[in-house]
Amino acid sequence: MMRKHYLDNLRTIVILSLFPVHTFMIWNNFGTKFYVWGGENKLLSSFIVIVNPWFMPLLFVIAGMCARYSLTKRTTKAFINERFHKLLIPFISGILLFIPIQTLYARKFFYGYTGGLLENYKYFFTHFTDLSGYDGGFTPGHLWFILFLLIISLVSLPIIKHIPYKEVYYKLEKINIFGMILLFIPVWLMYYIGNFGGFSLGKYFILYLLGYYYFSNEKNIGKMTENKHVILGLFGLFQSVLVLVYYQYSYYGDLFVNFVGWLGILSAIIIGELCLNRENQVTAYFKKASFPIYILHQTILVSVGYYSFILADHIILQIGIILCGSFILNFIFYEIISKIPIIKRAIGVC
């Protein structure tokens, strides 16, 4: 089966978008703080609202599609072994090596903590509060994605075995554009299952299965591209309404955000299929680097964010320092780590 380069490229775009998203989270007005905090800024929060409904859900759809392609050439045992090495080990390594550093800076910023990293490690592994980590307590941090993906990819295996792909292949490809758009309804309903502060295990589970059964069908992708003007038009319209409603009222509702998120996923797959299905030296580099960069990015960004408030007192300068500094340092650390065999394997560098 020919490799779908656009899936790698979409994954890269989503992960790189986390740099501005998590930078702007430092000024979010969502009713929650971040590891370091610059106060509420509605404009920066509205930027997050532009991508938040669809960019992480898209990763679960892509994971489901890749699982479909992987299981055509791997046994179930080999697939589980791959999940262990690519997800479980990096998750544990990230919890041990990187996440406590984020909570260290949270304690420094909010509570004036003056102790060292080793003392904070002890605090991190012995204090369990709301799992945000903003108070220095234990948290999976941004590695929630890896944990969710590990759970979902393993739990879905009995379903995939019990309901073979070919049994639903012809049924799903009969869905017209109207039915395609209405598929957001099960996604929205599943949002309320296993929801941990907006991170919904149920929603990501159904998106993963839709990636496996629906989006991996070339005829369905073809039907989406044939109706690209309708889907992209609807997404542009409702995305604009969503941002305007949020900017005006600081709220948009679960139904609406899941609807816009679904349109965003459809639109991203269409754009990927039409414009991003190619590989060059740059995309090949990011295909290899994107997962380790995901693991590293937030720890480095929070660290840079902490010192940006010491070095600068204007929001524009602070944003510039955080965005540029964290981006550059991520690639420096990635290049260093990729040369160290033990750590390289521990964080999923291929």
CSV table of C-alpha atoms in Angstrom, one decimal:
chain,number,residue,atom,x,y,z
A,1,MET,CA,0.0,0.0,0.0
A,2,MET,CA,1.4,3.4,-1.0
A,3,ARG,CA,2.4,5.6,1.9
A,4,LYS,CA,0.0,8.6,2.5
A,5,HIS,CA,2.6,11.4,2.9
A,6,TYR,CA,-0.2,13.9,3.6
A,7,LEU,CA,-0.9,12.1,6.9
A,8,ASP,CA,2.7,12.6,8.1
A,9,ASN,CA,2.6,16.2,6.9
A,10,LEU,CA,-0.8,16.9,8.6
A,11,ARG,CA,0.6,15.4,11.8
A,12,THR,CA,3.7,17.7,11.6
A,13,ILE,CA,1.5,20.8,11.0
A,14,VAL,CA,-0.6,20.0,14.1
A,15,ILE,CA,2.5,19.4,16.3
A,16,LEU,CA,4.2,22.6,15.1
A,17,SER,CA,1.0,24.5,15.7
A,18,LEU,CA,1.4,23.6,19.4
A,19,PHE,CA,4.1,26.2,19.7
A,20,PRO,CA,1.8,29.2,19.2
A,21,VAL,CA,-1.1,27.5,20.9
A,22,HIS,CA,0.7,26.7,24.1
A,23,THR,CA,2.4,30.1,24.0
A,24,PHE,CA,-0.9,31.8,23.9
A,25,MET,CA,-2.2,29.5,26.6
A,26,ILE,CA,-0.1,31.6,29.0
A,27,TRP,CA,-2.6,34.4,28.3
A,28,ASN,CA,-5.8,32.3,28.0
A,29,ASN,CA,-9.1,33.4,29.4
A,30,PHE,CA,-10.6,30.0,29.7
A,31,GLY,CA,-11.0,30.1,33.4
A,32,THR,CA,-7.8,28.1,34.1
A,33,LYS,CA,-4.2,29.1,34.4
A,34,PHE,CA,-1.1,27.5,32.8
A,35,TYR,CA,2.2,26.6,34.2
A,36,VAL,CA,3.2,30.2,34.0
A,37,TRP,CA,0.6,33.0,33.7
A,38,GLY,CA,0.6,36.4,32.0
A,39,GLY,CA,-3.1,37.3,32.7
A,40,GLU,CA,-6.1,37.0,30.4
A,41,ASN,CA,-6.0,38.1,26.8
A,42,LYS,CA,-9.1,37.6,24.8
A,43,LEU,CA,-7.4,38.1,21.4
A,44,LEU,CA,-4.8,35.4,22.0
A,45,SER,CA,-7.4,33.1,23.5
A,46,SER,CA,-9.5,33.6,20.3
A,47,PHE,CA,-6.6,32.3,18.2
A,48,ILE,CA,-6.6,29.1,20.3
A,49,VAL,CA,-10.3,28.8,19.6
A,50,ILE,CA,-9.5,28.8,15.8
A,51,VAL,CA,-7.6,25.5,16.0
A,52,ASN,CA,-8.7,24.0,19.3
A,53,PRO,CA,-11.8,22.2,18.0
A,54,TRP,CA,-10.0,20.2,15.4
A,55,PHE,CA,-6.3,20.0,15.7
A,56,MET,CA,-5.8,17.4,18.4
A,57,PRO,CA,-8.9,15.4,17.3
A,58,LEU,CA,-7.3,15.2,13.9
A,59,LEU,CA,-4.4,13.4,15.3
A,60,PHE,CA,-6.7,10.6,16.6
A,61,VAL,CA,-8.3,10.3,13.1
A,62,ILE,CA,-4.8,10.0,11.6
A,63,ALA,CA,-3.8,7.4,14.2
A,64,GLY,CA,-6.8,5.3,13.3
A,65,MET,CA,-6.0,5.6,9.6
A,66,CYS,CA,-2.4,4.6,10.2
A,67,ALA,CA,-3.6,1.7,12.4
A,68,ARG,CA,-5.6,0.4,9.4
A,69,TYR,CA,-2.6,0.5,7.1
A,70,SER,CA,-0.3,-0.9,9.8
A,71,LEU,CA,-2.6,-3.9,10.6
A,72,THR,CA,-2.7,-4.9,6.9
A,73,LYS,CA,1.1,-5.7,7.1
A,74,ARG,CA,1.5,-6.6,10.8
A,75,THR,CA,0.1,-9.2,13.1
A,76,THR,CA,-1.9,-8.1,16.1
A,77,LYS,CA,1.0,-9.2,18.3
A,78,ALA,CA,3.5,-7.1,16.3
A,79,PHE,CA,1.1,-4.1,16.4
A,80,ILE,CA,0.9,-4.3,20.2
A,81,ASN,CA,4.6,-4.6,20.5
A,82,GLU,CA,5.0,-1.5,18.3
A,83,ARG,CA,2.5,0.4,20.6
A,84,PHE,CA,4.6,-0.6,23.6
A,85,HIS,CA,7.8,0.8,22.1
A,86,LYS,CA,6.3,3.9,20.4
A,87,LEU,CA,3.9,4.9,23.1
A,88,LEU,CA,4.3,3.3,26.5
A,89,ILE,CA,8.0,3.7,26.8
A,90,PRO,CA,8.0,7.4,25.6
A,91,PHE,CA,5.1,8.1,28.0
A,92,ILE,CA,6.9,6.7,31.0
A,93,SER,CA,10.2,8.4,30.0
A,94,GLY,CA,8.4,11.7,29.5
A,95,ILE,CA,6.8,11.5,33.0
A,96,LEU,CA,10.2,10.7,34.5
A,97,LEU,CA,12.4,13.1,32.6
A,98,PHE,CA,10.4,16.1,31.5
A,99,ILE,CA,7.0,16.7,33.1
A,100,PRO,CA,8.4,17.4,36.6
A,101,ILE,CA,10.4,20.3,35.2
A,102,GLN,CA,7.2,22.0,34.0
A,103,THR,CA,5.7,21.7,37.5
A,104,LEU,CA,8.9,23.0,39.0
A,105,TYR,CA,8.4,26.3,37.1
A,106,ALA,CA,4.8,26.3,38.0
A,107,ARG,CA,5.7,26.2,41.7
A,108,LYS,CA,8.4,28.9,41.2
A,109,PHE,CA,6.0,31.2,39.4
A,110,PHE,CA,2.9,30.8,41.5
A,111,TYR,CA,4.3,29.9,45.0
A,112,GLY,CA,7.8,31.3,45.0
A,113,TYR,CA,9.3,27.9,45.3
A,114,THR,CA,13.1,28.2,45.8
A,115,GLY,CA,14.1,24.6,46.2
A,116,GLY,CA,15.9,22.4,43.7
A,117,LEU,CA,14.7,20.0,41.0
A,118,LEU,CA,15.4,16.8,43.0
A,119,GLU,CA,13.2,18.1,45.9
A,120,ASN,CA,10.5,19.0,43.3
A,121,TYR,CA,10.7,15.4,41.9
A,122,LYS,CA,9.7,14.1,45.3
A,123,TYR,CA,6.9,16.6,45.6
A,124,PHE,CA,5.7,15.8,42.0
A,125,PHE,CA,5.4,12.0,42.7
A,126,THR,CA,3.8,12.4,46.1
A,127,HIS,CA,1.1,15.1,45.6
A,128,PHE,CA,-2.0,14.3,43.6
A,129,THR,CA,-4.5,17.2,43.2
A,130,ASP,CA,-6.4,18.1,40.1
A,131,LEU,CA,-3.8,16.6,37.7
A,132,SER,CA,-3.2,19.9,36.0
A,133,GLY,CA,0.2,20.2,37.5
A,134,TYR,CA,-0.2,24.0,37.8
A,135,ASP,CA,0.3,23.7,41.6
A,136,GLY,CA,3.4,21.5,41.2
A,137,GLY,CA,1.5,18.2,41.8
A,138,PHE,CA,1.5,15.1,39.6
A,139,THR,CA,0.3,15.5,36.1
A,140,PRO,CA,0.7,13.6,32.8
A,141,GLY,CA,0.9,17.1,31.2
A,142,HIS,CA,0.7,17.2,27.5
A,143,LEU,CA,1.6,13.5,27.4
A,144,TRP,CA,-2.2,12.8,28.0
A,145,PHE,CA,-2.3,12.4,24.2
A,146,ILE,CA,0.2,9.5,24.2
A,147,LEU,CA,-1.6,7.9,27.2
A,148,PHE,CA,-5.0,8.2,25.5
A,149,LEU,CA,-3.7,6.9,22.2
A,150,LEU,CA,-2.1,3.9,23.9
A,151,ILE,CA,-5.4,3.0,25.7
A,152,ILE,CA,-7.5,3.6,22.6
A,153,SER,CA,-5.3,1.7,20.2
A,154,LEU,CA,-5.3,-1.4,22.5
A,155,VAL,CA,-9.0,-1.3,23.6
A,156,SER,CA,-10.0,-0.9,19.9
A,157,LEU,CA,-8.2,-4.1,18.9
A,158,PRO,CA,-11.0,-6.5,20.0
A,159,ILE,CA,-13.6,-4.3,18.1
A,160,ILE,CA,-11.5,-4.3,15.0
A,161,LYS,CA,-11.1,-8.1,15.2
A,162,HIS,CA,-14.8,-8.6,15.9
A,163,ILE,CA,-15.9,-6.2,13.2
A,164,PRO,CA,-13.6,-6.8,10.2
A,165,TYR,CA,-12.9,-3.8,8.0
A,166,LYS,CA,-14.5,-5.5,4.9
A,167,GLU,CA,-17.8,-6.0,6.7
A,168,VAL,CA,-18.4,-2.3,6.9
A,169,TYR,CA,-16.4,-1.2,3.9
A,170,TYR,CA,-19.4,-1.1,1.4
A,171,LYS,CA,-21.9,0.3,4.0
A,172,LEU,CA,-19.7,3.3,4.9
A,173,GLU,CA,-18.9,4.2,1.3
A,174,LYS,CA,-22.6,4.6,0.6
A,175,ILE,CA,-22.8,7.6,2.9
A,176,ASN,CA,-23.4,10.8,1.0
A,177,ILE,CA,-22.1,14.3,1.9
A,178,PHE,CA,-25.1,15.0,4.1
A,179,GLY,CA,-24.5,11.8,6.1
A,180,MET,CA,-20.8,12.5,6.1
A,181,ILE,CA,-21.4,15.8,7.9
A,182,LEU,CA,-23.9,14.2,10.3
A,183,LEU,CA,-21.2,11.8,11.5
A,184,PHE,CA,-20.3,14.6,13.9
A,185,ILE,CA,-23.3,13.5,16.0
A,186,PRO,CA,-21.7,10.3,17.5
A,187,VAL,CA,-18.5,12.3,18.0
A,188,TRP,CA,-20.5,14.9,20.0
A,189,LEU,CA,-22.4,12.3,22.0
A,190,MET,CA,-19.2,10.4,22.8
A,191,TYR,CA,-17.6,13.6,24.1
A,192,TYR,CA,-19.4,13.2,27.4
A,193,ILE,CA,-17.9,9.7,28.0
A,194,GLY,CA,-14.6,9.7,29.9
A,195,ASN,CA,-14.3,13.4,29.8
A,196,PHE,CA,-11.4,14.7,31.9
A,197,GLY,CA,-11.5,18.5,31.9
A,198,GLY,CA,-12.3,18.6,28.2
A,199,PHE,CA,-10.1,15.8,27.2
A,200,SER,CA,-12.6,13.1,26.2
A,201,LEU,CA,-11.5,9.5,26.0
A,202,GLY,CA,-14.9,8.6,24.4
A,203,LYS,CA,-14.7,11.2,21.7
A,204,TYR,CA,-11.1,10.4,20.7
A,205,PHE,CA,-12.0,6.7,20.7
A,206,ILE,CA,-14.8,7.2,18.2
A,207,LEU,CA,-12.6,9.4,16.1
A,208,TYR,CA,-9.9,6.7,16.1
A,209,LEU,CA,-12.4,4.2,14.9
A,210,LEU,CA,-13.7,6.5,12.2
A,211,GLY,CA,-10.1,7.0,11.1
A,212,TYR,CA,-9.8,3.2,10.9
A,213,TYR,CA,-13.1,2.4,9.2
A,214,TYR,CA,-14.2,5.5,7.3
A,215,PHE,CA,-11.2,7.7,6.5
A,216,SER,CA,-9.0,4.9,5.4
A,217,ASN,CA,-11.4,4.1,2.5
A,218,GLU,CA,-10.2,5.8,-0.6
A,219,LYS,CA,-13.7,6.1,-2.0
A,220,ASN,CA,-14.7,8.1,1.0
A,221,ILE,CA,-11.7,10.4,0.6
A,222,GLY,CA,-12.6,10.8,-3.0
A,223,LYS,CA,-16.2,11.8,-2.1
A,224,MET,CA,-14.9,14.4,0.3
A,225,THR,CA,-12.6,16.0,-2.3
A,226,GLU,CA,-15.5,16.0,-4.8
A,227,ASN,CA,-17.5,18.1,-2.4
A,228,LYS,CA,-14.5,20.2,-1.2
A,229,HIS,CA,-16.2,23.5,-2.0
A,230,VAL,CA,-19.2,22.7,0.2
A,231,ILE,CA,-17.2,21.3,3.1
A,232,LEU,CA,-14.5,24.0,3.1
A,233,GLY,CA,-17.1,26.7,2.7
A,234,LEU,CA,-19.1,25.4,5.7
A,235,PHE,CA,-16.0,25.1,7.8
A,236,GLY,CA,-14.9,28.6,7.0
A,237,LEU,CA,-18.3,30.0,7.8
A,238,PHE,CA,-18.9,28.2,11.0
A,239,GLN,CA,-15.3,28.6,12.2
A,240,SER,CA,-15.7,32.3,11.8
A,241,VAL,CA,-19.0,32.3,13.7
A,242,LEU,CA,-17.4,30.2,16.5
A,243,VAL,CA,-14.5,32.6,17.0
A,244,LEU,CA,-16.8,35.7,16.9
A,245,VAL,CA,-19.2,34.1,19.3
A,246,TYR,CA,-16.4,33.2,21.6
A,247,TYR,CA,-14.8,36.7,21.4
A,248,GLN,CA,-18.2,38.3,22.2
A,249,TYR,CA,-19.5,35.9,24.9
A,250,SER,CA,-16.5,33.7,25.9
A,251,TYR,CA,-18.6,30.6,25.3
A,252,TYR,CA,-19.7,28.5,22.3
A,253,GLY,CA,-21.3,25.3,23.6
A,254,ASP,CA,-20.3,21.6,23.3
A,255,LEU,CA,-22.6,20.9,20.3
A,256,PHE,CA,-21.3,23.8,18.2
A,257,VAL,CA,-17.6,23.2,19.0
A,258,ASN,CA,-17.9,19.5,18.1
A,259,PHE,CA,-19.7,20.4,14.8
A,260,VAL,CA,-17.0,22.9,13.8
A,261,GLY,CA,-14.3,20.4,14.9
A,262,TRP,CA,-15.7,17.7,12.7
A,263,LEU,CA,-15.8,20.1,9.7
A,264,GLY,CA,-12.2,21.0,10.5
A,265,ILE,CA,-11.2,17.4,10.4
A,266,LEU,CA,-12.9,16.9,7.0
A,267,SER,CA,-11.3,20.1,5.7
A,268,ALA,CA,-7.9,19.1,6.9
A,269,ILE,CA,-8.0,15.7,5.2
A,270,ILE,CA,-9.2,17.3,2.0
A,271,ILE,CA,-6.4,19.9,2.0
A,272,GLY,CA,-3.9,17.2,2.9
A,273,GLU,CA,-5.0,14.9,0.1
A,274,LEU,CA,-5.0,17.7,-2.5
A,275,CYS,CA,-2.0,19.7,-1.4
A,276,LEU,CA,0.2,17.9,1.0
A,277,ASN,CA,0.6,14.4,-0.4
A,278,ARG,CA,4.3,14.8,-1.2
A,279,GLU,CA,7.7,14.3,0.5
A,280,ASN,CA,10.9,16.2,0.3
A,281,GLN,CA,13.9,16.6,2.7
A,282,VAL,CA,12.1,19.0,5.0
A,283,THR,CA,8.9,16.8,5.3
A,284,ALA,CA,11.1,13.7,5.7
A,285,TYR,CA,13.0,15.4,8.6
A,286,PHE,CA,9.8,16.4,10.4
A,287,LYS,CA,8.2,13.0,9.8
A,288,LYS,CA,11.0,11.6,12.0
A,289,ALA,CA,11.3,14.5,14.4
A,290,SER,CA,7.6,15.5,15.1
A,291,PHE,CA,6.9,12.9,17.8
A,292,PRO,CA,10.0,13.5,19.9
A,293,ILE,CA,9.4,17.3,19.4
A,294,TYR,CA,5.9,16.8,20.8
A,295,ILE,CA,7.3,15.2,23.9
A,296,LEU,CA,9.9,17.9,24.4
A,297,HIS,CA,8.1,21.0,23.3
A,298,GLN,CA,5.9,22.0,26.4
A,299,THR,CA,8.7,21.4,28.9
A,300,ILE,CA,11.0,23.7,27.0
A,301,LEU,CA,8.2,26.2,26.3
A,302,VAL,CA,7.2,26.5,29.9
A,303,SER,CA,10.9,27.0,31.0
A,304,VAL,CA,11.4,29.7,28.4
A,305,GLY,CA,8.1,31.2,29.4
A,306,TYR,CA,9.2,31.5,33.0
A,307,TYR,CA,12.4,33.4,32.1
A,308,SER,CA,10.6,35.6,29.5
A,309,PHE,CA,8.7,37.3,32.3
A,310,ILE,CA,12.1,38.0,34.0
A,311,LEU,CA,13.7,39.3,30.8
A,312,ALA,CA,10.9,41.3,29.3
A,313,ASP,CA,7.9,43.3,30.6
A,314,HIS,CA,6.0,43.8,27.3
A,315,ILE,CA,3.6,41.1,26.0
A,316,ILE,CA,4.9,41.3,22.4
A,317,LEU,CA,8.5,40.8,23.6
A,318,GLN,CA,7.4,37.9,25.8
A,319,ILE,CA,5.5,36.2,23.0
A,320,GLY,CA,8.5,36.6,20.7
A,321,ILE,CA,11.0,35.2,23.3
A,322,ILE,CA,8.7,32.2,24.0
A,323,LEU,CA,7.9,31.4,20.4
A,324,CYS,CA,11.3,31.8,19.0
A,325,GLY,CA,13.3,30.5,22.0
A,326,SER,CA,11.2,27.4,22.5
A,327,PHE,CA,11.2,26.6,18.8
A,328,ILE,CA,15.0,26.9,18.4
A,329,LEU,CA,15.8,25.1,21.7
A,330,ASN,CA,13.4,22.2,20.8
A,331,PHE,CA,15.4,21.5,17.7
A,332,ILE,CA,18.7,21.9,19.4
A,333,PHE,CA,17.7,19.4,22.1
A,334,TYR,CA,16.2,17.1,19.6
A,335,GLU,CA,19.4,17.0,17.6
A,336,ILE,CA,21.4,16.3,20.8
A,337,ILE,CA,19.1,13.6,22.0
A,338,SER,CA,18.9,11.9,18.7
A,339,LYS,CA,22.6,11.2,19.0
A,340,ILE,CA,22.3,9.5,22.5
A,341,PRO,CA,21.1,5.9,21.9
A,342,ILE,CA,19.4,5.3,25.3
A,343,ILE,CA,17.5,8.6,25.5
A,344,LYS,CA,16.8,8.5,21.8
A,345,ARG,CA,14.9,5.2,22.1
A,346,ALA,CA,13.2,6.3,25.3
A,347,ILE,CA,11.4,9.3,23.7
A,348,GLY,CA,10.6,7.5,20.4
A,349,VAL,CA,13.2,8.8,18.0
A,350,CYS,CA,13.2,6.4,15.1
